[in-house]
mmCIF file of C-alpha atoms in Angstrom:
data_model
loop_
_atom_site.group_PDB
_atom_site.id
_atom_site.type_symbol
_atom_site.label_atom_id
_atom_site.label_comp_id
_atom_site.label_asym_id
_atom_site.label_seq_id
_atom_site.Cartn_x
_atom_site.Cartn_y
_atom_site.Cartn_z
ATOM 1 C CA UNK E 1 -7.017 -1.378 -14.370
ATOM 2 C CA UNK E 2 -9.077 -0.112 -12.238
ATOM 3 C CA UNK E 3 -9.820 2.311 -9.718
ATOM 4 C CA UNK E 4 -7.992 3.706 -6.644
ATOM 5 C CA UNK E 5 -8.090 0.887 -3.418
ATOM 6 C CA UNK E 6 -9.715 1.961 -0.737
ATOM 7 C CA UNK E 7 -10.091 5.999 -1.162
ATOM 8 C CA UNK E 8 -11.741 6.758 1.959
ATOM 9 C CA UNK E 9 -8.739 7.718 4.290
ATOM 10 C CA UNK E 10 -11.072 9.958 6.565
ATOM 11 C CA UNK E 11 -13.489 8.439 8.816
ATOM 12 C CA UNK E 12 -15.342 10.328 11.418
ATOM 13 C CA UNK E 13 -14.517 10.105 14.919
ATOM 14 C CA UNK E 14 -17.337 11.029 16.720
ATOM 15 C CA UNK E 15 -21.120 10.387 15.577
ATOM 16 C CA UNK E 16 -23.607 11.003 18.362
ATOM 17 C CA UNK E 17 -26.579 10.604 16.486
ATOM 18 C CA UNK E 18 -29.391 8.252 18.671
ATOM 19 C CA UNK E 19 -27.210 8.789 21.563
ATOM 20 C CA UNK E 20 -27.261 11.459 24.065
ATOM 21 C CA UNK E 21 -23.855 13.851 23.429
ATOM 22 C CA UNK E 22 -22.359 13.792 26.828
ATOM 23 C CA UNK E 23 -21.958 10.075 26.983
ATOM 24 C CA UNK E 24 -20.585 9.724 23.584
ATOM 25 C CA UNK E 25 -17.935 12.637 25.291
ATOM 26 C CA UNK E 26 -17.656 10.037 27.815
ATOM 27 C CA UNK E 27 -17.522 7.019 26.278
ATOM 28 C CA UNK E 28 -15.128 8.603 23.176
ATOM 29 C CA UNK E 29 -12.557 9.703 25.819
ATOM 30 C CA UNK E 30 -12.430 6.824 28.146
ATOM 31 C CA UNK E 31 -11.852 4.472 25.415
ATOM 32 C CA UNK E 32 -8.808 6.413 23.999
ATOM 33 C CA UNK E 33 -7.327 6.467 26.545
ATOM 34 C CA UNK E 34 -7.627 2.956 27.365
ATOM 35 C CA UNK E 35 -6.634 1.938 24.389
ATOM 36 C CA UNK E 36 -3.564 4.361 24.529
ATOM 37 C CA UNK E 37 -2.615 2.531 27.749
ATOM 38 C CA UNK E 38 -2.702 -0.708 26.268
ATOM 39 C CA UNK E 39 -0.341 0.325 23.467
ATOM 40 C CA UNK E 40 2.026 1.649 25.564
ATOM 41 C CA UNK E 41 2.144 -1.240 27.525
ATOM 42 C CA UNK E 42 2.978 -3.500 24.662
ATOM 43 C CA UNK E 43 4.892 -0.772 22.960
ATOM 44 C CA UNK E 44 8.005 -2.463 23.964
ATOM 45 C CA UNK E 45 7.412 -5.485 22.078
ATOM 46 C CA UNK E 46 7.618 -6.046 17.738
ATOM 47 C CA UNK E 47 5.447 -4.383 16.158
ATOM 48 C CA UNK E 48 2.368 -6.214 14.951
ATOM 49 C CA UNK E 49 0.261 -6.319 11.424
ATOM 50 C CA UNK E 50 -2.683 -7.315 13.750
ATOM 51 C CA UNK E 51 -2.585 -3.732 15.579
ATOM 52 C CA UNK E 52 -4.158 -1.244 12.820
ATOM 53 C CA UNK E 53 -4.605 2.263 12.672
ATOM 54 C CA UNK E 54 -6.969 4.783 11.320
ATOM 55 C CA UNK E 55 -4.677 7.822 10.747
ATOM 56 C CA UNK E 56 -1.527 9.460 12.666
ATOM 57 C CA UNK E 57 0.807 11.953 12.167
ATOM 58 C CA UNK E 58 3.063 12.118 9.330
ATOM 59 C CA UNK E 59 6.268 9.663 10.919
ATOM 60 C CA UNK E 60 9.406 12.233 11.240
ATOM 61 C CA UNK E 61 11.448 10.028 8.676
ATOM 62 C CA UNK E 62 9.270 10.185 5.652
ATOM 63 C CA UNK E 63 9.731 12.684 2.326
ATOM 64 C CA UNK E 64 6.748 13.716 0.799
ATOM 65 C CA UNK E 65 6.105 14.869 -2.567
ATOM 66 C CA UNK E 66 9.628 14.420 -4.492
ATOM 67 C CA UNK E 67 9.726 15.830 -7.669
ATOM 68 C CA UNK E 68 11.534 13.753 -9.839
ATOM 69 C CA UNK E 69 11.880 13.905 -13.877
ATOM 70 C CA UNK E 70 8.525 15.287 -14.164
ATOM 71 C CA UNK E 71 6.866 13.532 -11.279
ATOM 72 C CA UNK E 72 6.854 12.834 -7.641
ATOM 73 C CA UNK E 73 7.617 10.074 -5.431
ATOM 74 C CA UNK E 74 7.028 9.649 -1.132
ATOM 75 C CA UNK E 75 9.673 7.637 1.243
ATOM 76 C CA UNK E 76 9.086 6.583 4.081
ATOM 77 C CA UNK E 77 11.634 5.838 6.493
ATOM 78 C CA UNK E 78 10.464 6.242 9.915
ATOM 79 C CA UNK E 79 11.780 3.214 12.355
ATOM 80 C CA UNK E 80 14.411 1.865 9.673
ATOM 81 C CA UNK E 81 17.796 0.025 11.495
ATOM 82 C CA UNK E 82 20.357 1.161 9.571
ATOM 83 C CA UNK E 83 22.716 -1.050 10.923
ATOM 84 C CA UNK E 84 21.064 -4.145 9.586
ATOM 85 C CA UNK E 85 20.337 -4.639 6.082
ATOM 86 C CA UNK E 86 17.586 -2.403 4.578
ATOM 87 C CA UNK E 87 15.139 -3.515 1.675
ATOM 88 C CA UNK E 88 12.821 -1.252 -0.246
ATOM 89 C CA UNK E 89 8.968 -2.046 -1.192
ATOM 90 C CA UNK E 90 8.102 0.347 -4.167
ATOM 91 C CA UNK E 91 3.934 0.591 -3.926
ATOM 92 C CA UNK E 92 2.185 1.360 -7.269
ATOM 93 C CA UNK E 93 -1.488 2.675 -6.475
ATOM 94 C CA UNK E 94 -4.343 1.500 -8.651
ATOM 95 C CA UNK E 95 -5.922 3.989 -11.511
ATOM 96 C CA UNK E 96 -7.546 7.358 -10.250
ATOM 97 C CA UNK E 97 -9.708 10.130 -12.290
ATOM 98 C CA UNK E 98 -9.615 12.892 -9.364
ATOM 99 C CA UNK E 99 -6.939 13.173 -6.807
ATOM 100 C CA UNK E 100 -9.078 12.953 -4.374
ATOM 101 C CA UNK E 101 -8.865 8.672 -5.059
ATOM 102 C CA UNK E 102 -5.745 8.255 -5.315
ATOM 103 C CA UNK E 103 -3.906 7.351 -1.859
ATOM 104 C CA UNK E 104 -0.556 8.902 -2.915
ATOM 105 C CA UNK E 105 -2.844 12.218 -2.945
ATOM 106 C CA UNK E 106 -3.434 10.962 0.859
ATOM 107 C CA UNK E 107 0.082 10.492 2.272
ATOM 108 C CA UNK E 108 -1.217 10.589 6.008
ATOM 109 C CA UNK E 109 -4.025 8.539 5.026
ATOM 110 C CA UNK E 110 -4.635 4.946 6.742
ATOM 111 C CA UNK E 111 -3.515 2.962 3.876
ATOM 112 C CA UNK E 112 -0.097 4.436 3.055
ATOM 113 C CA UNK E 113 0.520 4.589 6.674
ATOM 114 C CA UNK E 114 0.226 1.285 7.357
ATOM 115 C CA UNK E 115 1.814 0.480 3.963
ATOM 116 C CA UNK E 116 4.673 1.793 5.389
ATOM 117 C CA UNK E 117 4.759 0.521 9.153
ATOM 118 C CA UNK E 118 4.478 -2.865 7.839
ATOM 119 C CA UNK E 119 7.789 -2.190 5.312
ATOM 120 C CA UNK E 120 9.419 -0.724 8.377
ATOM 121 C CA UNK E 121 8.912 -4.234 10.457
ATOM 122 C CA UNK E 122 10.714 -5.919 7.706
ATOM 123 C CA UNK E 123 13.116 -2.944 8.185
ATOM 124 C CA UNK E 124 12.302 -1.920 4.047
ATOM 125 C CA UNK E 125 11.184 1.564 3.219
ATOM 126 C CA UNK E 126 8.606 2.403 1.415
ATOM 127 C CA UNK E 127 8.567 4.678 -1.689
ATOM 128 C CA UNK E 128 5.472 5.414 -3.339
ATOM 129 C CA UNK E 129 5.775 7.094 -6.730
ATOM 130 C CA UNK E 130 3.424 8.420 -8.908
ATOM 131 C CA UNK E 131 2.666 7.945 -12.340
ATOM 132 C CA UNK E 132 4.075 10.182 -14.784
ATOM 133 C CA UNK E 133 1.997 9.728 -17.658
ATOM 134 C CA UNK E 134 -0.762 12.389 -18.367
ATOM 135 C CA UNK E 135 -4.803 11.961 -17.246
ATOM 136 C CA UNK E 136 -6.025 8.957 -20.201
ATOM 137 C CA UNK E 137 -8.984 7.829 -21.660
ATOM 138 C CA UNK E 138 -8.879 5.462 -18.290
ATOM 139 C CA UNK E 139 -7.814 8.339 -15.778
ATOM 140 C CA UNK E 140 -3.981 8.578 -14.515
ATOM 141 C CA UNK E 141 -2.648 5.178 -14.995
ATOM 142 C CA UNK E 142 0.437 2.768 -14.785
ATOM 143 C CA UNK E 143 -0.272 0.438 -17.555
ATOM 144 C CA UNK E 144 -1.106 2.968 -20.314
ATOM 145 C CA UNK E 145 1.999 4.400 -21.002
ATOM 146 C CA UNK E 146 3.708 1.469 -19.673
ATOM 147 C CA UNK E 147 6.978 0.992 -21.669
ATOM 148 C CA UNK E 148 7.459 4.925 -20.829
ATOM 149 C CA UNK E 149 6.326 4.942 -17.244
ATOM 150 C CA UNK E 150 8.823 1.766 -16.613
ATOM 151 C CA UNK E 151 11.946 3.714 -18.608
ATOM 152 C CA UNK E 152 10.569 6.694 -15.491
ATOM 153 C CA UNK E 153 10.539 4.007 -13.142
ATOM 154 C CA UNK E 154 14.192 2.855 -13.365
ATOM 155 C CA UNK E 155 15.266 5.898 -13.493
ATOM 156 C CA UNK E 156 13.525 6.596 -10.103
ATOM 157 C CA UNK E 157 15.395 3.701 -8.753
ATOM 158 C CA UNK E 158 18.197 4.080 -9.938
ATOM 159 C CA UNK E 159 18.071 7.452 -8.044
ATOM 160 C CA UNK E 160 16.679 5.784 -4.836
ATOM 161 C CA UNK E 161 19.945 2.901 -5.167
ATOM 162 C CA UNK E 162 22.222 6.181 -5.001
ATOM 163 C CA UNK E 163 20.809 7.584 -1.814
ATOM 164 C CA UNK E 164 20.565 4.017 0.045
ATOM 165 C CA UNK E 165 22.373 0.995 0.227
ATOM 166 C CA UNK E 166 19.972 -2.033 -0.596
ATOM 167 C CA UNK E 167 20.039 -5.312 -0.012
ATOM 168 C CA UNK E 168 19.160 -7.195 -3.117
ATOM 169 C CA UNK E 169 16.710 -9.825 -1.809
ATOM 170 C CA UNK E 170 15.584 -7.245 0.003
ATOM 171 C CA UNK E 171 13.608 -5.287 -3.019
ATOM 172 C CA UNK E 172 9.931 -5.764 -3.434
ATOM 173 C CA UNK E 173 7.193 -4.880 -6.041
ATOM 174 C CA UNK E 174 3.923 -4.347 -4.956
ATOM 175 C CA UNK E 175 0.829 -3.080 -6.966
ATOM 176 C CA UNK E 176 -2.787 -2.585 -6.468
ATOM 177 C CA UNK E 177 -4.964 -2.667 -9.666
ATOM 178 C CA UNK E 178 -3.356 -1.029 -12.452
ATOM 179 C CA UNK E 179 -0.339 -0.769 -10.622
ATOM 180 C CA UNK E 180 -0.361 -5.252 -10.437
ATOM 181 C CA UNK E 181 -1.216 -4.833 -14.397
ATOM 182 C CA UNK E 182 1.745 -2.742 -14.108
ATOM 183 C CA UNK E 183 4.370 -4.823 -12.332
ATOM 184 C CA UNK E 184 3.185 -8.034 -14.196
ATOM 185 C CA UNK E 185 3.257 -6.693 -17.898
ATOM 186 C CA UNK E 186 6.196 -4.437 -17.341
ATOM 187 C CA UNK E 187 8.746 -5.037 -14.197
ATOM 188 C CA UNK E 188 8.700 -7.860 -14.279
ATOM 189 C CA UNK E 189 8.475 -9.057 -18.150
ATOM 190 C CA UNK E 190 11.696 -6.163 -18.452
ATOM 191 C CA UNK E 191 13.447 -7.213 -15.100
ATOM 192 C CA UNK E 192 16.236 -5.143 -14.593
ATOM 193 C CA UNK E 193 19.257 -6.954 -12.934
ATOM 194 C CA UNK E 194 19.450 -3.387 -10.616
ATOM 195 C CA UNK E 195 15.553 -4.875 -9.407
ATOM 196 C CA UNK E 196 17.190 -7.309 -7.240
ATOM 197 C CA UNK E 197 16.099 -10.679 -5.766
ATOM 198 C CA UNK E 198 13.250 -10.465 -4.047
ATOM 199 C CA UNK E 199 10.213 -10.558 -5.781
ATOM 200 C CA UNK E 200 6.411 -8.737 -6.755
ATOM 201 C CA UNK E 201 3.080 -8.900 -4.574
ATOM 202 C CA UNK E 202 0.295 -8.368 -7.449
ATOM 203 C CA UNK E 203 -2.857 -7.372 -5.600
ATOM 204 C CA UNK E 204 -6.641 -6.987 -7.780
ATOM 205 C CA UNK E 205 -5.079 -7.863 -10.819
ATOM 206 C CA UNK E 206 -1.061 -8.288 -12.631
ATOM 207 C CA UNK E 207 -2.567 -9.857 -16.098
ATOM 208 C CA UNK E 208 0.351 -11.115 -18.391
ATOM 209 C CA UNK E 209 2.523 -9.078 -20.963
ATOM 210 C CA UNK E 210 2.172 -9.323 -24.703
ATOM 211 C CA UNK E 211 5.608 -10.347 -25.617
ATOM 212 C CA UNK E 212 8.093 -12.917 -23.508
ATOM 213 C CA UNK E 213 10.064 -12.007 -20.467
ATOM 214 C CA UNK E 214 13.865 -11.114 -20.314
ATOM 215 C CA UNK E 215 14.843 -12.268 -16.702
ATOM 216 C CA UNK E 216 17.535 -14.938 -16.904
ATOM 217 C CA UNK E 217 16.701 -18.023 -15.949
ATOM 218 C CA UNK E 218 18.641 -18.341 -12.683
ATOM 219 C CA UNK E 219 16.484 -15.053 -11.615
ATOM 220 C CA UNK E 220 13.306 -16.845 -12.127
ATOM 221 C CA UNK E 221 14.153 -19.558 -9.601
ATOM 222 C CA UNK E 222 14.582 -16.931 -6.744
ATOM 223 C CA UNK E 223 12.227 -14.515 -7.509
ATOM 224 C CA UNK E 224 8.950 -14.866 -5.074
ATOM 225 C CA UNK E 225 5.970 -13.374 -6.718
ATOM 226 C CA UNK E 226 2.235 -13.596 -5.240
ATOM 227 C CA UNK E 227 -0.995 -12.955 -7.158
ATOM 228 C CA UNK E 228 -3.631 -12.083 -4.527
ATOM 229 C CA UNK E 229 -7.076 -11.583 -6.106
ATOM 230 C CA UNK E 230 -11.140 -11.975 -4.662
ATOM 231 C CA UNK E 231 -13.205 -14.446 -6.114
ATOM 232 C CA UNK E 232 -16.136 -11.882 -6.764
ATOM 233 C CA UNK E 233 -13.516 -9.074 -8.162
ATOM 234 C CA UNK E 234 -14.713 -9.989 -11.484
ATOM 235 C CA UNK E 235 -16.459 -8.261 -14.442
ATOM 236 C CA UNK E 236 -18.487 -5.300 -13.240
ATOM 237 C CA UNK E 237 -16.541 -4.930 -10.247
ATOM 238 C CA UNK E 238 -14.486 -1.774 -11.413
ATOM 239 C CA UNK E 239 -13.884 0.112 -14.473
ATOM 240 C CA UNK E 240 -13.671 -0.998 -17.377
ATOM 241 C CA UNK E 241 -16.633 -2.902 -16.890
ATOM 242 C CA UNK E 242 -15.839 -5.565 -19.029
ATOM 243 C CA UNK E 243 -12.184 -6.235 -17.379
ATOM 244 C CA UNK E 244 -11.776 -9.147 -14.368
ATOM 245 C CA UNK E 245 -9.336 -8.919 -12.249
ATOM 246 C CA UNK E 246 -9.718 -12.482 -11.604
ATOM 247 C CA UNK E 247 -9.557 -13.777 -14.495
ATOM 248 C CA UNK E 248 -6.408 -11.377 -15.199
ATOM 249 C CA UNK E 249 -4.423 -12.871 -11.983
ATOM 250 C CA UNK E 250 -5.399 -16.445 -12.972
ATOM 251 C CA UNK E 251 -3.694 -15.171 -16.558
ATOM 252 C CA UNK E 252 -0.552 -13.908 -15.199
ATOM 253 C CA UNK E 253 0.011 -16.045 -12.630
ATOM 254 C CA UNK E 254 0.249 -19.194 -15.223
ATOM 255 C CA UNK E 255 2.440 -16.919 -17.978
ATOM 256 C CA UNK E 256 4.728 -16.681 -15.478
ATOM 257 C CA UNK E 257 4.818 -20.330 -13.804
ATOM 258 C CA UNK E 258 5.003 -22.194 -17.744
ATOM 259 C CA UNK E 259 8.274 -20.183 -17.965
ATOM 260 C CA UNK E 260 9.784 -21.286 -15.199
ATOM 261 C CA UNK E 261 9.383 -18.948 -12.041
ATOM 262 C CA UNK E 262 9.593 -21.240 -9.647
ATOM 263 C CA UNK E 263 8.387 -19.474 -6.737
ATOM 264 C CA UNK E 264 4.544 -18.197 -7.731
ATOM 265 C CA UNK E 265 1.061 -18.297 -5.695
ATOM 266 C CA UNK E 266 -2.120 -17.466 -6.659
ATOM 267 C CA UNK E 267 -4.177 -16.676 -3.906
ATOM 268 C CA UNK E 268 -8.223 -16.253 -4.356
ATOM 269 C CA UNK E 269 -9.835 -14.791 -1.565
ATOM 270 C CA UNK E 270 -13.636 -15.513 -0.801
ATOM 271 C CA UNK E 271 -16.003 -13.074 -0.403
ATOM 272 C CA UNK E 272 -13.825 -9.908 -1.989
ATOM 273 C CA UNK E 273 -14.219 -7.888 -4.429
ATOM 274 C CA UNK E 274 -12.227 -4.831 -6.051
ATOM 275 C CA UNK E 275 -12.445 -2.541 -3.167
ATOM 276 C CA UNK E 276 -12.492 -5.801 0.206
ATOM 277 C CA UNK E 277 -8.776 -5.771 -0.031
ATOM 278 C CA UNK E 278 -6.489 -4.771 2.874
ATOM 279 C CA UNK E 279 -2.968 -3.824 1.856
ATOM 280 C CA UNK E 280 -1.099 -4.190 4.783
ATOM 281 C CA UNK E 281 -2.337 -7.608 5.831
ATOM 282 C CA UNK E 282 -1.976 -8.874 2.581
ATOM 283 C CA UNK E 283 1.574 -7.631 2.529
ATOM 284 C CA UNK E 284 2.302 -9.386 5.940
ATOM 285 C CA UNK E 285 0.930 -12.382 4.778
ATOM 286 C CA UNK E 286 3.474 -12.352 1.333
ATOM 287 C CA UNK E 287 6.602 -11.591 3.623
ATOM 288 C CA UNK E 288 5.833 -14.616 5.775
ATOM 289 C CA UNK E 289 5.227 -16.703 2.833
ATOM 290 C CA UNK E 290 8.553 -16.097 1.692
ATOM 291 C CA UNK E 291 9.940 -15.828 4.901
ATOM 292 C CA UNK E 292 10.881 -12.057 5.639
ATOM 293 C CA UNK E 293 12.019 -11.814 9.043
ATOM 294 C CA UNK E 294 10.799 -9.469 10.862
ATOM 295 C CA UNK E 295 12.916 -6.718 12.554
ATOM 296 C CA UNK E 296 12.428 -5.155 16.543
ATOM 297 C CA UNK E 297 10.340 -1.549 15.514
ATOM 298 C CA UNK E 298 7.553 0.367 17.074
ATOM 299 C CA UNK E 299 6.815 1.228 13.271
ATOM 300 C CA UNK E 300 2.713 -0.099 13.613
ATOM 301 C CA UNK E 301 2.930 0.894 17.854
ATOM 302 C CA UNK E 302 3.747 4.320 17.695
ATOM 303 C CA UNK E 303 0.840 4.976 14.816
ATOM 304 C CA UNK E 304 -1.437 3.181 16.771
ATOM 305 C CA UNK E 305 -0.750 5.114 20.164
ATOM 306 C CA UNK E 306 -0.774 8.207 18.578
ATOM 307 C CA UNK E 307 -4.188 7.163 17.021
ATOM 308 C CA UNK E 308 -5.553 6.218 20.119
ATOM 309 C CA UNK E 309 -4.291 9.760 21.265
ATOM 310 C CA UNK E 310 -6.074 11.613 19.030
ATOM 311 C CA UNK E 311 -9.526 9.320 19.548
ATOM 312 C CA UNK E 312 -9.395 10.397 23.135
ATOM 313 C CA UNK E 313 -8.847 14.376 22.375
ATOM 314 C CA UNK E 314 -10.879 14.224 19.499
ATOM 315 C CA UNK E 315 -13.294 12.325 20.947
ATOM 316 C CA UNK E 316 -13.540 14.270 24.565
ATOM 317 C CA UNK E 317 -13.205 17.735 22.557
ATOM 318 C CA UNK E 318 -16.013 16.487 19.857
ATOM 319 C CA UNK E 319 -18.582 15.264 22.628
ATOM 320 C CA UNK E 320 -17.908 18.626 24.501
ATOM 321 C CA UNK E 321 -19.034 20.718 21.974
ATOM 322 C CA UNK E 322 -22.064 18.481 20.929
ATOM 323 C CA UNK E 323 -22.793 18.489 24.472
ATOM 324 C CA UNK E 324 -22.522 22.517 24.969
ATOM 325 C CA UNK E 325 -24.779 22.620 21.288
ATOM 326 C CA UNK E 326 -27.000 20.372 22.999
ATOM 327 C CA UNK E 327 -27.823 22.266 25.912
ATOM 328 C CA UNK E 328 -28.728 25.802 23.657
ATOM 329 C CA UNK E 329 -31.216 24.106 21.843
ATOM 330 C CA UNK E 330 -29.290 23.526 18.475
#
C-alpha cells in the first residue's frame, strides 16, 4: 500500500545561493545549450533509457484527463509506429492522500513522462488511469475496493481495445505500491483472456491474493511477470507502518511460481527503499528481460532536447534577473 512514488515532479532550475548570480546566468545557459547540441546530434539514433529528463512539454499525441465511468484515465501516444504492431503498458500509481502526491495529478511531471517515452521505444502506449474508488481510511487506493476497481478496470480496457488495435503479447501491467498490491491480488489472480500475453512488472510491493487464480494453465507458461522490490523497503518504510513491501513481493512472487507461472523474477535491490525506485529504468530493465524489442523513436530524445531547451532559457532568464536583483541591493 503505500504512498505515491516519487511526488516531487518540480525541481528548481536555478539556485544561486554561495555563488555570485551572473555566473550561475552563465554557467546555466552555456550548459543548456551544450547539452541541447549533444541531443540533437544523437537525435537521429534509438532512443535511450540511459538519457533522462526532468520535465518537457506535454508530447502532441497524449490525452489527458479522460473521464470514463466515473473516473479518468491519460494516453499517451506520442512517437507510436502505427504500422508495426502496438502494445499498451497500463501504469497503476501507488496510494495518495492529497493530489498533490499522486503523479497522475502530475501528467507533465518527470515520472509519467518518462513512463511514457520508455512505452513509446517498445512502440506501447501508455495509459494511466486513476482509481475510481472514493478517498479510504488509507487515502485513494487500488487495492481497497479491489474487486470493484478491477470490474472499472476492464471496462476501461475494454474501451481502450475498441479505439486501438493491440497486439496481445504486447499488453503489460505495471504497478507501483498499491497499484503492484493491485495487479498481483486482482489482474492477475482474475486474468481476463482480453489481458493478453504479455505479462505484469510489480514494483514496491504485488503481495498475493486471498483466494486461487483463474488463468488457464497454458497462460501461465507465457505470461512474464517481475517483482522488483529494495531490500530496506521494509516495515516503517511507508504507510501502514507495519506493512513490508519486501516481505509482500517475496509473498507474491512464490504464490504465483508454486502454481505454475513459469516465467517469474524476484528482483531485490540493495540499498532502496519505498521512495529509491526509478520507474523507467526499472521498466527498461523488465522489457529486456523478456526480450521487448525495441522500436526506432525519438520518444526519450525529443523530451530530453526540449529539457535541455528550457535549462538554457530558464537558466539564462533566471540568472538575469538574480543578476539585475543583485546589482539594486536586494
Amino acid at each position: 500500500m503505500k504512498r505515491s512514488c516519487r511526488g516531487n515532479d518540480h525541481r528548481d532550475v536555478v539556485n544561486g545561493r554561495g555563488r555570485p548570480p551572473i555566473v550561475v546566468w552563465f554557467a546555466s545557459t552555456l550548459l543548456g545549450i551544450v547539452t541541447l547540441a549533444g541531443v540533437i546530434v544523437v537525435g537521429v539514433s534509438t532512443a535511450s533509457a540511459d538519457l533522462r529528463m526532468e520535465a518537457s512539454p506535454m508530447p502532441r499525441d497524449a490525452s489527458l484527463y479522460n473521464e470514463f465511468e466515473g473516473s479518468a484515465y491519460h494516453l499517451y501516444a506520442r512517437d507510436i509506429d502505427w504500422d508495426q504492431p502496438v502494445g499498451v503498458v497500463y501504469y497503476f500509481a501507488g496510494d495518495y492522500f492529497r493530489k498533490s502526491e499522486s503523479v497522475f495529478h502530475h501528467p507533465r511531471g518527470a515520472t509519467l513522462q518518462t513512463l511514457a517515452a520508455e512505452a513509446a521505444a517498445r512502440n506501447m502506449l501508455l495509459v494511466v488511469p486513476l482509481s475510481p474508488a472514493e478517498r479510504g481510511y488509507e487515502g485513494y487506493t487500488w487495492w481497497e475496493d479491489g474487486e470493484d476497481n478491477a470490474a472499472w478496470f476492464g471496462g476501461l480496457h475494454g474501451h481502450i481495445t475498441a479505439q486501438y488495435d493491440l497486439a496481445s503479447e504486447q499488453i503489460w501491467f505495471m504497478g507501483y505500491s498499491g497499484g503492484a498490491e493491485f495487479i498481483a491480488q486482482e489482474i492477475l489472480a482474475d486474468f481476463q483472456e482480453s489481458y493478453g500475453l504479455g505479462g505484469a512488472l510489480m514494483i514496491g510491493g504485488g503481495g498475493p491474493p486471498d483466494a486461487e487464480v483463474s488463468v488457464p494453465r497454458g497462460v501461465r507458461d507465457i505470461l512474464g511477470l517481475t517483482w522488483v522490490v529494495g531490500d530496506e523497503d521494509v516495515a516503517g518504510s511507508t504507510n501502514p507502518p507495519d506493512w513490508s513491501a519486501l516481505e509482500a513481493a517475496r509473498l507474491g512472487e512464490q504464490f504465483y511460481r508454486q502454481r505454475g507461472f513459469e516465467r517469474t523474477t524476484l528482483q531485490v535491490v540493495e540499498d532502496t527503499d519505498h521512495l529509491d525506485y526509478e520507474l523507467d529504468e526499472v521498466l527498461d530493465a523488465h522489457f529486456d528481460h523478456f526480450g521487448v524489442p525495441r522500436v526506432e523513436t525519438n520518444a526519450v530524445v525529443t523530451a530530453v532536447g526540449w529539457s535541455s531547451l528550457g535549462l538554457a532559457i530558464t537558466g539564462g532568464i533566471g540568472g538575469l534577473f538574480a543578476w539585475r536583483r543583485k546589482r539594486k541591493g536586494n
